[in-house]
Short mmCIF file of C-alpha atoms in Angstrom, two decimals:
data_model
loop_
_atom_site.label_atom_id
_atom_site.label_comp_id
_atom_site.label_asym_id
_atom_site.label_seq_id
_atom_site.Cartn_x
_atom_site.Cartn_y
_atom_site.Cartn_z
CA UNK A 257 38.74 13.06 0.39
CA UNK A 258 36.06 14.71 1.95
CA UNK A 259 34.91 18.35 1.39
CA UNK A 260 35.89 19.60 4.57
CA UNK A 261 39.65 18.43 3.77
CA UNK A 262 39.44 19.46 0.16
CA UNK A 263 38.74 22.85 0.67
CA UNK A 264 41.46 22.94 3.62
CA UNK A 265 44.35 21.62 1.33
CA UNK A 266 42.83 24.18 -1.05
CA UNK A 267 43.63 26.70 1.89
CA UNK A 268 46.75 25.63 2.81
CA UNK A 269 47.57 25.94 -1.27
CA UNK A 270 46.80 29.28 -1.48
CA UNK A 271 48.81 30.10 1.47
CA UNK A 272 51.58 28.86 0.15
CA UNK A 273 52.11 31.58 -2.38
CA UNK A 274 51.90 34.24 0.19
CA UNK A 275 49.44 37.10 0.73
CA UNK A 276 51.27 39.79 -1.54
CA UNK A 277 51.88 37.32 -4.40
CA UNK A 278 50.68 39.18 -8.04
CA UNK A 279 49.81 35.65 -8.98
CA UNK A 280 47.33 34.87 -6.24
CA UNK A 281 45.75 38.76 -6.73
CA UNK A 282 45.32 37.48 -10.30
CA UNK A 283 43.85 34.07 -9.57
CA UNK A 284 41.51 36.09 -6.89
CA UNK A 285 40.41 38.01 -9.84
CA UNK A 286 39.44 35.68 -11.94
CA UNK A 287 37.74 33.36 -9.96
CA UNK A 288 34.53 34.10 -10.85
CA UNK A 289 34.55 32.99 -14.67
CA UNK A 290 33.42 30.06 -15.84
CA UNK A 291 36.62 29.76 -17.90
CA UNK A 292 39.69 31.96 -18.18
CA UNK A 293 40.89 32.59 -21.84
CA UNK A 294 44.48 34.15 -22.01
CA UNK A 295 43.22 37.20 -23.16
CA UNK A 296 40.62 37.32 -19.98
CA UNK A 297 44.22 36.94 -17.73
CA UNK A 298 46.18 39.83 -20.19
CA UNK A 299 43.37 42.52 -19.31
CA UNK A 300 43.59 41.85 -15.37
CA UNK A 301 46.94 41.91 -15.10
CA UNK A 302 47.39 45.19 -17.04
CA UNK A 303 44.34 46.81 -15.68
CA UNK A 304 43.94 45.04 -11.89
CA UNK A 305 47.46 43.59 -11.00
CA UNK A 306 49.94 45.84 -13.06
CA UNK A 307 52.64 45.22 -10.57
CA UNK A 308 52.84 41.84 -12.06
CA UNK A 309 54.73 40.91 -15.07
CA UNK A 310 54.13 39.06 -17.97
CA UNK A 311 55.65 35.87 -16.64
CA UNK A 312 52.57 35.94 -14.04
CA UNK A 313 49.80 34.85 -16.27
CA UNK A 314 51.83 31.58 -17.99
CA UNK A 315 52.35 30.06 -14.07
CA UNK A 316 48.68 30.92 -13.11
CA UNK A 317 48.43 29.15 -16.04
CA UNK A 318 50.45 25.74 -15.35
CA UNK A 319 49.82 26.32 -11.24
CA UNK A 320 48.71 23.25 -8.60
CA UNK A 321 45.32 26.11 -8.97
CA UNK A 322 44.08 24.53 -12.16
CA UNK A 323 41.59 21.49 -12.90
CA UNK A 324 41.85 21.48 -16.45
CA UNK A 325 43.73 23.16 -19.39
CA UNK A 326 43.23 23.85 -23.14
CA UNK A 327 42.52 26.58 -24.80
CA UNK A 328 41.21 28.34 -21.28
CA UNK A 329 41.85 26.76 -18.10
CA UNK A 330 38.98 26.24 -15.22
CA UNK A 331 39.96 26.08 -11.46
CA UNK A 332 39.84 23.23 -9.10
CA UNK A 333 36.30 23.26 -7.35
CA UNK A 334 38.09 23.26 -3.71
CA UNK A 335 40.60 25.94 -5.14
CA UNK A 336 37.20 28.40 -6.46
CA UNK A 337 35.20 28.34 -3.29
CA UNK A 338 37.98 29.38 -1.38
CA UNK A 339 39.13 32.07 -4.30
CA UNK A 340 35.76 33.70 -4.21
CA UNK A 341 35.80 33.66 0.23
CA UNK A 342 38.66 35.76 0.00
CA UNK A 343 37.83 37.28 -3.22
CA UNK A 344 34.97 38.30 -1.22
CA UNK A 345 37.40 39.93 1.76
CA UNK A 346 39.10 41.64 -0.73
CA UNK A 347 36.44 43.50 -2.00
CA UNK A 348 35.88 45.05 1.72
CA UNK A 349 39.41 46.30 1.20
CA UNK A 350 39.77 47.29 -2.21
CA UNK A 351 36.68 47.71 -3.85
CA UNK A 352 37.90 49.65 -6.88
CA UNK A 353 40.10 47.03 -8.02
CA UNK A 354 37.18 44.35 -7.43
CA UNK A 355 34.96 46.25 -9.10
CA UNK A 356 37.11 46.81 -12.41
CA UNK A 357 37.74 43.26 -12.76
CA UNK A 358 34.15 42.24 -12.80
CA UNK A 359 33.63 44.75 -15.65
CA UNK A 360 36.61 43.81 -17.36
CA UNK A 361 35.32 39.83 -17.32
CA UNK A 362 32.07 40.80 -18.74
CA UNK A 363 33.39 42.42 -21.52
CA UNK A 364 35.59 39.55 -22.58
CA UNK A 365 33.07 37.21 -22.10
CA UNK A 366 30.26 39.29 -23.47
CA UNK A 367 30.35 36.86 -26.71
CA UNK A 368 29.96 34.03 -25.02
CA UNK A 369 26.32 31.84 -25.12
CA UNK A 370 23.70 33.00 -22.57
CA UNK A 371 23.94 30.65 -20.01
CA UNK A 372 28.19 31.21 -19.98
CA UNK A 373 27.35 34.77 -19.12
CA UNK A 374 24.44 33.58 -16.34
CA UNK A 375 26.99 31.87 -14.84
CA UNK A 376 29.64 34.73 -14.16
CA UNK A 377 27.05 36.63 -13.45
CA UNK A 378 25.44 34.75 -10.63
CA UNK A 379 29.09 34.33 -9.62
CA UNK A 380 30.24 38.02 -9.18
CA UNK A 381 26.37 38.56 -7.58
CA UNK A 382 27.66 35.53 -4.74
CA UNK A 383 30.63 38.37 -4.52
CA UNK A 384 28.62 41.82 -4.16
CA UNK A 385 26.02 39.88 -2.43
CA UNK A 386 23.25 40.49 -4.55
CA UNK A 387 20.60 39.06 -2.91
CA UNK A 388 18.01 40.12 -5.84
CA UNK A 389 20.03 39.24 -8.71
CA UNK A 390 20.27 35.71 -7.25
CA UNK A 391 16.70 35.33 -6.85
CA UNK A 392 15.97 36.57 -10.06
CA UNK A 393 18.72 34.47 -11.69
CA UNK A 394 17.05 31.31 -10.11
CA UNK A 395 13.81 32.39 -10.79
CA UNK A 396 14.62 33.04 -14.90
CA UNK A 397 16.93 29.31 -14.42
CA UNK A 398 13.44 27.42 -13.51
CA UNK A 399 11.12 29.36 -16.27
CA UNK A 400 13.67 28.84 -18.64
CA UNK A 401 13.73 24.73 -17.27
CA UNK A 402 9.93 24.55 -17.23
CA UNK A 403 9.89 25.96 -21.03
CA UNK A 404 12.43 23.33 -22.40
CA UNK A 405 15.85 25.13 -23.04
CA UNK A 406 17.67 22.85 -24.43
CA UNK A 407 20.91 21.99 -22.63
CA UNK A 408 19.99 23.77 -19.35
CA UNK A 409 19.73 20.88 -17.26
CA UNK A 410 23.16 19.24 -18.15
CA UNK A 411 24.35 23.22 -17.88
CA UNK A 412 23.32 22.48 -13.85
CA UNK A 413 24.75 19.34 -13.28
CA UNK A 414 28.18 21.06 -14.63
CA UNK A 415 28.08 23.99 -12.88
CA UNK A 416 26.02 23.18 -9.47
CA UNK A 417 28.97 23.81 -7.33
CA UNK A 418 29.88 26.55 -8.01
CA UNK A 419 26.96 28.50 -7.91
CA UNK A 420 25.58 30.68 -5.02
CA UNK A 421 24.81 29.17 -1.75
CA UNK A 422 21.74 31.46 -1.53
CA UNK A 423 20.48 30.27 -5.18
CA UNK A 424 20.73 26.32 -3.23
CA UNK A 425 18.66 27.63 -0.52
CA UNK A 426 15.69 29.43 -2.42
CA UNK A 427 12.85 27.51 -3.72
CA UNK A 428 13.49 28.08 -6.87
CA UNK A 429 16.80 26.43 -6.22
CA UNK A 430 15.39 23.32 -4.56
CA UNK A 431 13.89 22.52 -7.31
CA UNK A 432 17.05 23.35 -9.62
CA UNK A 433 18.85 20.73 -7.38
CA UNK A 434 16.84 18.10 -8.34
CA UNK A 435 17.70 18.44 -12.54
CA UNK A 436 20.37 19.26 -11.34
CA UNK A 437 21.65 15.95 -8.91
CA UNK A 438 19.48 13.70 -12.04
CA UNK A 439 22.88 15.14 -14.19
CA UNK A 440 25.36 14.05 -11.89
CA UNK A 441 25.53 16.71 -9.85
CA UNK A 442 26.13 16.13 -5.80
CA UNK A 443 23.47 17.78 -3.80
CA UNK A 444 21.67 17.19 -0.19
CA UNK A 445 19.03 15.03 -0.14
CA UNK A 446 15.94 17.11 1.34
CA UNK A 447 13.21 15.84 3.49
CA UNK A 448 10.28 17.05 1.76
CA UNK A 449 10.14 15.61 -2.26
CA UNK A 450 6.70 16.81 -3.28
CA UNK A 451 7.97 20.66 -3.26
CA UNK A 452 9.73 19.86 -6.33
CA UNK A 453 6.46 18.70 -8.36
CA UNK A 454 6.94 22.17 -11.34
CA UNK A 455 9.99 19.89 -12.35
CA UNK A 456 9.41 16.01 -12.03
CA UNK A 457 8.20 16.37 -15.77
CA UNK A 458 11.44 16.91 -16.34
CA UNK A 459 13.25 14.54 -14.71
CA UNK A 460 14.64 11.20 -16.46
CA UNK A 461 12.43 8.39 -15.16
CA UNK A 462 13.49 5.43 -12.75
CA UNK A 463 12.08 2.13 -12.13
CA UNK A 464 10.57 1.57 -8.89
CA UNK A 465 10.10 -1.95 -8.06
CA UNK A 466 6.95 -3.29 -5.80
CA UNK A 467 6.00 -6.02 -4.31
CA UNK A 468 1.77 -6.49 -3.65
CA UNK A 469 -0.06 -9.11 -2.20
CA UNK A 470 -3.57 -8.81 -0.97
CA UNK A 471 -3.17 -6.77 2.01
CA UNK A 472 0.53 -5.00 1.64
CA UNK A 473 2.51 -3.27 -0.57
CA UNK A 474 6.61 -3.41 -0.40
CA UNK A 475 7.78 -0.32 -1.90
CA UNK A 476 11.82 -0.29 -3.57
CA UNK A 477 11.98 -3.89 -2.49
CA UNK A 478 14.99 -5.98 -4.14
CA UNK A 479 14.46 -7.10 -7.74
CA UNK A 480 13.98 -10.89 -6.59
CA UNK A 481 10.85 -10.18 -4.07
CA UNK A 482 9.05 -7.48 -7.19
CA UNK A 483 5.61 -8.32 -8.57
CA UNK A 484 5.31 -5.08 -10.19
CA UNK A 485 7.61 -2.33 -11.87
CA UNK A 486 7.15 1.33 -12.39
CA UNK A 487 8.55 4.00 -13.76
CA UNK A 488 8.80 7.52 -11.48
CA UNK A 489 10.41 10.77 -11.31
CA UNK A 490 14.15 10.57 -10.01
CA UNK A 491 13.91 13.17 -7.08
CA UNK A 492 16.27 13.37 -3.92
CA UNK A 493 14.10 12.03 -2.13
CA UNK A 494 11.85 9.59 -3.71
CA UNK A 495 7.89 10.09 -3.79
CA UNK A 496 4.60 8.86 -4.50
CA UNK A 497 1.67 9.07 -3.33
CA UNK A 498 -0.74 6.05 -2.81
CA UNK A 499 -4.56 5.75 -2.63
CA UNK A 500 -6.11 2.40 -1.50
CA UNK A 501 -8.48 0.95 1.02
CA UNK A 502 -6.53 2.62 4.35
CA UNK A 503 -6.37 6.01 2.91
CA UNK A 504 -4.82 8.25 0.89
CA UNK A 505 -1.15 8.76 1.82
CA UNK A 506 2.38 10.26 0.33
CA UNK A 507 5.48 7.97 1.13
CA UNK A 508 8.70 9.58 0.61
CA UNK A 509 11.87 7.52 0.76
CA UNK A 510 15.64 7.94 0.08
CA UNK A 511 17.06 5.65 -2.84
CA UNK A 512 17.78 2.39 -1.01
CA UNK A 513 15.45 2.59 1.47
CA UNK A 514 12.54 -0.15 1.37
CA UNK A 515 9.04 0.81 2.46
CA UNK A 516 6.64 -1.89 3.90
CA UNK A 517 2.34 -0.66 4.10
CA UNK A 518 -1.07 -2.26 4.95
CA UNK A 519 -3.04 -1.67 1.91
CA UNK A 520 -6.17 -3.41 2.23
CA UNK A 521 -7.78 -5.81 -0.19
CA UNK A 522 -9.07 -3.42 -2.69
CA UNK A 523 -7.37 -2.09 -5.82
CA UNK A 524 -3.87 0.16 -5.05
CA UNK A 525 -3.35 3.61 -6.97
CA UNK A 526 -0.27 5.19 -7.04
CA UNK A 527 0.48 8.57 -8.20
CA UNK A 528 4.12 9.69 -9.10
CA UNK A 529 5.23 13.16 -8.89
CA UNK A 530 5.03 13.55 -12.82
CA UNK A 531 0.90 12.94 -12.22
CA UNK A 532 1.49 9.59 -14.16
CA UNK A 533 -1.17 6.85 -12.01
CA UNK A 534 -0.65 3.10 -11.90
CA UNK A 535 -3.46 0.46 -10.73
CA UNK A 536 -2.00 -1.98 -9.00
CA UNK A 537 -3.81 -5.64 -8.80
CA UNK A 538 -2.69 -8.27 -5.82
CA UNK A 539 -0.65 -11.02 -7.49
CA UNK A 540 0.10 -14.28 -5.73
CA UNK A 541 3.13 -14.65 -7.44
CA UNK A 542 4.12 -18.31 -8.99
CA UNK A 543 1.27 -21.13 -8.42
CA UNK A 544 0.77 -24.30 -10.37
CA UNK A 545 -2.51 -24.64 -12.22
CA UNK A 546 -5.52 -26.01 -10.17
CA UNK A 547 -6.13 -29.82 -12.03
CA UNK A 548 -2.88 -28.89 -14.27
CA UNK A 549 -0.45 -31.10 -13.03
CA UNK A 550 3.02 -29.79 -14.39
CA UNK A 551 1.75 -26.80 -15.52
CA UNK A 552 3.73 -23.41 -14.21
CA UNK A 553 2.22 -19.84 -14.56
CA UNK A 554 4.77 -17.56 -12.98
CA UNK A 555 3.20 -13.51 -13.37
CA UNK A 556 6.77 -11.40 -13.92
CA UNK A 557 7.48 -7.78 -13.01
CA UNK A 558 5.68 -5.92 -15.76
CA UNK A 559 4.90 -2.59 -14.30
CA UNK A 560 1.55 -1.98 -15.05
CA UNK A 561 1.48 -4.36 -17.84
CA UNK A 562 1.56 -8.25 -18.36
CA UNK A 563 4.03 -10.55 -18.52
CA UNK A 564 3.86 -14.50 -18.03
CA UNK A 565 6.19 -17.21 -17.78
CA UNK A 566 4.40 -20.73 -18.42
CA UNK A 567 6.34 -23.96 -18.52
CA UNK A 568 5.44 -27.61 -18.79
CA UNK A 569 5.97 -30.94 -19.20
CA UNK A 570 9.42 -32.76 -18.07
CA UNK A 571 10.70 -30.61 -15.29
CA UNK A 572 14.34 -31.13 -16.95
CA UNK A 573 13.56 -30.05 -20.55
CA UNK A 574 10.35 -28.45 -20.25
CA UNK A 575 8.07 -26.63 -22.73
CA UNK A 576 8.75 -22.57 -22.35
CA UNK A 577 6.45 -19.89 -23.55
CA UNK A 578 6.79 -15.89 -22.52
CA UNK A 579 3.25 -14.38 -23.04
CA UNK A 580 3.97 -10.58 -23.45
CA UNK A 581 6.65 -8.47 -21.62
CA UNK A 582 5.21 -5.50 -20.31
CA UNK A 583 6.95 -1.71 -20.29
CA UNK A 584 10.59 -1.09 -21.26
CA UNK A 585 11.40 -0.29 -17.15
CA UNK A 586 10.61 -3.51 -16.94
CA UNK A 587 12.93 -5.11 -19.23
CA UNK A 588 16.13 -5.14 -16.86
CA UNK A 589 13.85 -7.18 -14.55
CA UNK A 590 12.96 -9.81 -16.82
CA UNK A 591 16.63 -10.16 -18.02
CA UNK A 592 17.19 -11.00 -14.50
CA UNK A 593 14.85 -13.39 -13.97
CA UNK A 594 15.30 -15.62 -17.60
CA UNK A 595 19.01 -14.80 -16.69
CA UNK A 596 18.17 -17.15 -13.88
CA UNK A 597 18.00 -19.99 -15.66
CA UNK A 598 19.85 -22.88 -15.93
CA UNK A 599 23.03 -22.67 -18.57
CA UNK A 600 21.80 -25.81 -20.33
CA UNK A 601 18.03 -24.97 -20.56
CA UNK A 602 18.67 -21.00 -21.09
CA UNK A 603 15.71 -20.93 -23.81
CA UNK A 604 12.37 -20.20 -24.83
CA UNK A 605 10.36 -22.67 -27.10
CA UNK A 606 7.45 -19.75 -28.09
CA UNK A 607 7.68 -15.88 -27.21
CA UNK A 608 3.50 -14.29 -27.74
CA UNK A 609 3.09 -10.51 -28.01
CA UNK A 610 -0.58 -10.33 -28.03
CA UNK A 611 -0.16 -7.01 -29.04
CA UNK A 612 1.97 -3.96 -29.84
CA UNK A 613 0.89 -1.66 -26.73
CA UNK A 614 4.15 -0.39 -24.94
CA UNK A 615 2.58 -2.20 -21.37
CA UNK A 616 3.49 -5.48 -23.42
CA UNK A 617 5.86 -5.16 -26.03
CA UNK A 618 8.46 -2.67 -24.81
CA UNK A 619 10.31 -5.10 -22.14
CA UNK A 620 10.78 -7.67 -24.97
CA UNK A 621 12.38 -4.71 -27.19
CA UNK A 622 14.77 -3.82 -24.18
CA UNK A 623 15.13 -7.83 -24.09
CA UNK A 624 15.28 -8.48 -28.12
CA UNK A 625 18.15 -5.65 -28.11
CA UNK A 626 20.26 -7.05 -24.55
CA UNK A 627 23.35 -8.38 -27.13
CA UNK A 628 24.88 -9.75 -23.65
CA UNK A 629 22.11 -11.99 -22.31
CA UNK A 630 22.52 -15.54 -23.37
CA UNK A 631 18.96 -16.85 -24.40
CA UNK A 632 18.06 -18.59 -27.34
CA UNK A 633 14.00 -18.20 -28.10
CA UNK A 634 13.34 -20.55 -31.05
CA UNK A 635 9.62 -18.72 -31.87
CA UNK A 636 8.05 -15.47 -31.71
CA UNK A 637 4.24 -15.22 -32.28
CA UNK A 638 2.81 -11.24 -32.70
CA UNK A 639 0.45 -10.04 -34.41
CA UNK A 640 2.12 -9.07 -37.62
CA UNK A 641 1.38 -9.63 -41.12
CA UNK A 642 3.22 -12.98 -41.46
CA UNK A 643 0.52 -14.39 -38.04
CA UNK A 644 -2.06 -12.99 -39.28
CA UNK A 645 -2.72 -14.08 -42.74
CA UNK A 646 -1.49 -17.23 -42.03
CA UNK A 647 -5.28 -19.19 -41.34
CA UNK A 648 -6.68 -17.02 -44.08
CA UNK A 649 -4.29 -18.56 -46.38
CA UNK A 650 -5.23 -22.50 -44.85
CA UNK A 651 -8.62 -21.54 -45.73
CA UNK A 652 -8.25 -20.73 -49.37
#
């Protein structure tokens, strides 16, 4: 269902228990909380809606109007935008009444934690259209973001739709949409990514996979065509900005959308939103050894770390060593590609770490803990304890 017909069966709802109805005054009234206790319903009826009887607050309670239930009930999303429109209308007509149920709600609810209480509050300010209160809710949202409150940016992906249209629309906003839409929340993809740099730093990372070969650089390309893997800032859009021998550019892109550039010859730099920079090196991909005959080097997705693939010998059984693995975003990558292999020759004779750096070891720890990928490696050489004394013990 789209939102267009949500919020017009939400309509059509409300309508149905008639203009007049105590119940639908009461559900007006208590649109604005961010949950409605049964205590929270007792003081607006007596106080807002004392017309109504008892009986009112129990079918409020178990009404078509409700999401979820427990201990407090919250409304259906469709059901609270179109509470608060007319909650809004109502408050041209009686104002009094409006304006005793907002300080009745913030009394009840004056125990609850701090960001509870921001979100009535931002709520009843959508209602009184309190331009300033909005921006300076936003505004104390993103300090409070930029400072590390715990919790705050699952708090936004819960509660993005139901906050103020005019909180969406500030800059401060824009930028709350993007922690916001990285916790599930729905949100309009904007044009413009690199206004959101204050919070890429705290975004949760994403791999971006590239393909480069000496003069071009495939940006998002599809897992099978990627030389390199990276890890950037998950933004609505996507950004980064690149630096190589035909300039210095930004490329913004939407999630599935595959970018192909002339890059020149020369080394590629690109620069995520977080300010994390990645040197990227033209790879030819697989080749066979010059004077090697049956030798394989295959260069894997690594990010910008290292990680080869060399087989030998009988093409049906051959001899398989993994040298290194590079960066944990590139671990789903390199399941795919060893998940590749044939059911009957789904091994590795020798995995090397040549050392413990995440650009080569943390793929083969997001590979070592895949419980689900079917590979048997018969040897791992590293750098341990175990490798390392072993010639000085041959010696003695």
């Amino acid at each position: 269902m789209s939102e267009a017909e949500a919020l017009l069966e939400a309509e059509i709802l409300l309508d149905s228990y008639g203009e007049s109805s105590p119940l639908l005054h009461l559900a007006l009234l208590s649109a604005p909380a961010c949950r409605v206790e049964p205590q929270l319903l007792r003081r607006l009826r007596l106080v807002c809606v004392p017309e109504a009887d008892v009986s009112v607050e129990q079918e409020l309670w178990f009404s078509e109007l409700v999401n979820s239930r427990g201990r407090t009930i919250t409304y259906r999303e469709s059901v609270v935008t179109v509470m608060r429109r007319r909650l809004r209308e109502l408050l041209l007509q009686q104002p009094q009444r409006v304006r005793q149920a907002r300080q009745i709600m913030m009394q009840v609810h004056a125990h609850l934690p701090p960001l509870l209480i921001m979100e009535d509050r931002l709520a009843w300010a959508e209602v009184f259209e309190e331009r300033e209160d909005i921006q300076t809710g936003a505004q104390n949202l993103l300090r409070s973001l930029l400072m590390g409150r715990d919790g705050l940016d699952h708090w936004l992906g819960r509660v993005w739709h139901g906050l103020p249209g005019q909180l969406k629309q500030l800059p401060e906003g824009k930028q709350l949409a993007q922690v916001a839409a990285a916790r599930g929340a729905s949100i309009d993809e904007m044009d413009d990514a690199p206004q959101v740099q204050d919070v890429a730093h705290v975004l949760p990372p994403v791999p971006l996979l590239l393909r480069r070969d000496e003069i071009r650089l495939g940006i998002n390309v599809p897992p099978q065509e990627a030389t390199h893997v990276i890890e950037i800032p998950d933004t609505r859009p996507l950004a980064v900005a690149l630096d190589s021998g035909s300039g210095f550019q930004e490329v913004v892109f939407a999630v599935g959308e595959s970018r192909d550039l002339e890059v020149g010859s020369g080394m590629v730099t690109l620069r995520t939103l977080a300010g994390d920079e990645y040197e990227l090196e033209a790879v030819i991909g697989a080749e066979t050894a010059a004077g090697s005959e049956g030798l394989e080097v295959e260069l894997l997705p690594a990010g910008d770390g290292t990680s080869l693939l060399i087989q030998a010998g009988d093409p049906s059984s051959p001899v398989r060593i993994l040298v290194d693995c590079g960066r944990r975003g590139a671990g789903r990558l390199l399941e795919e590609r060893l998940g590749q292999l044939e059911p009957d020759s789904s091994y590795l004779d020798l995995m090397v770490l040549t050392h413990i750096d995440d650009d080569r070891i943390g793929g083969a720890l997001a590979l070592l803990e895949n419980d689900k990928l079917e590979l048997e490696i018969r040897d791992i050489w590293f750098n341990g304890y175990r490798h390392l004394a072993a010639p000085q013990e041959r010696e003695l």
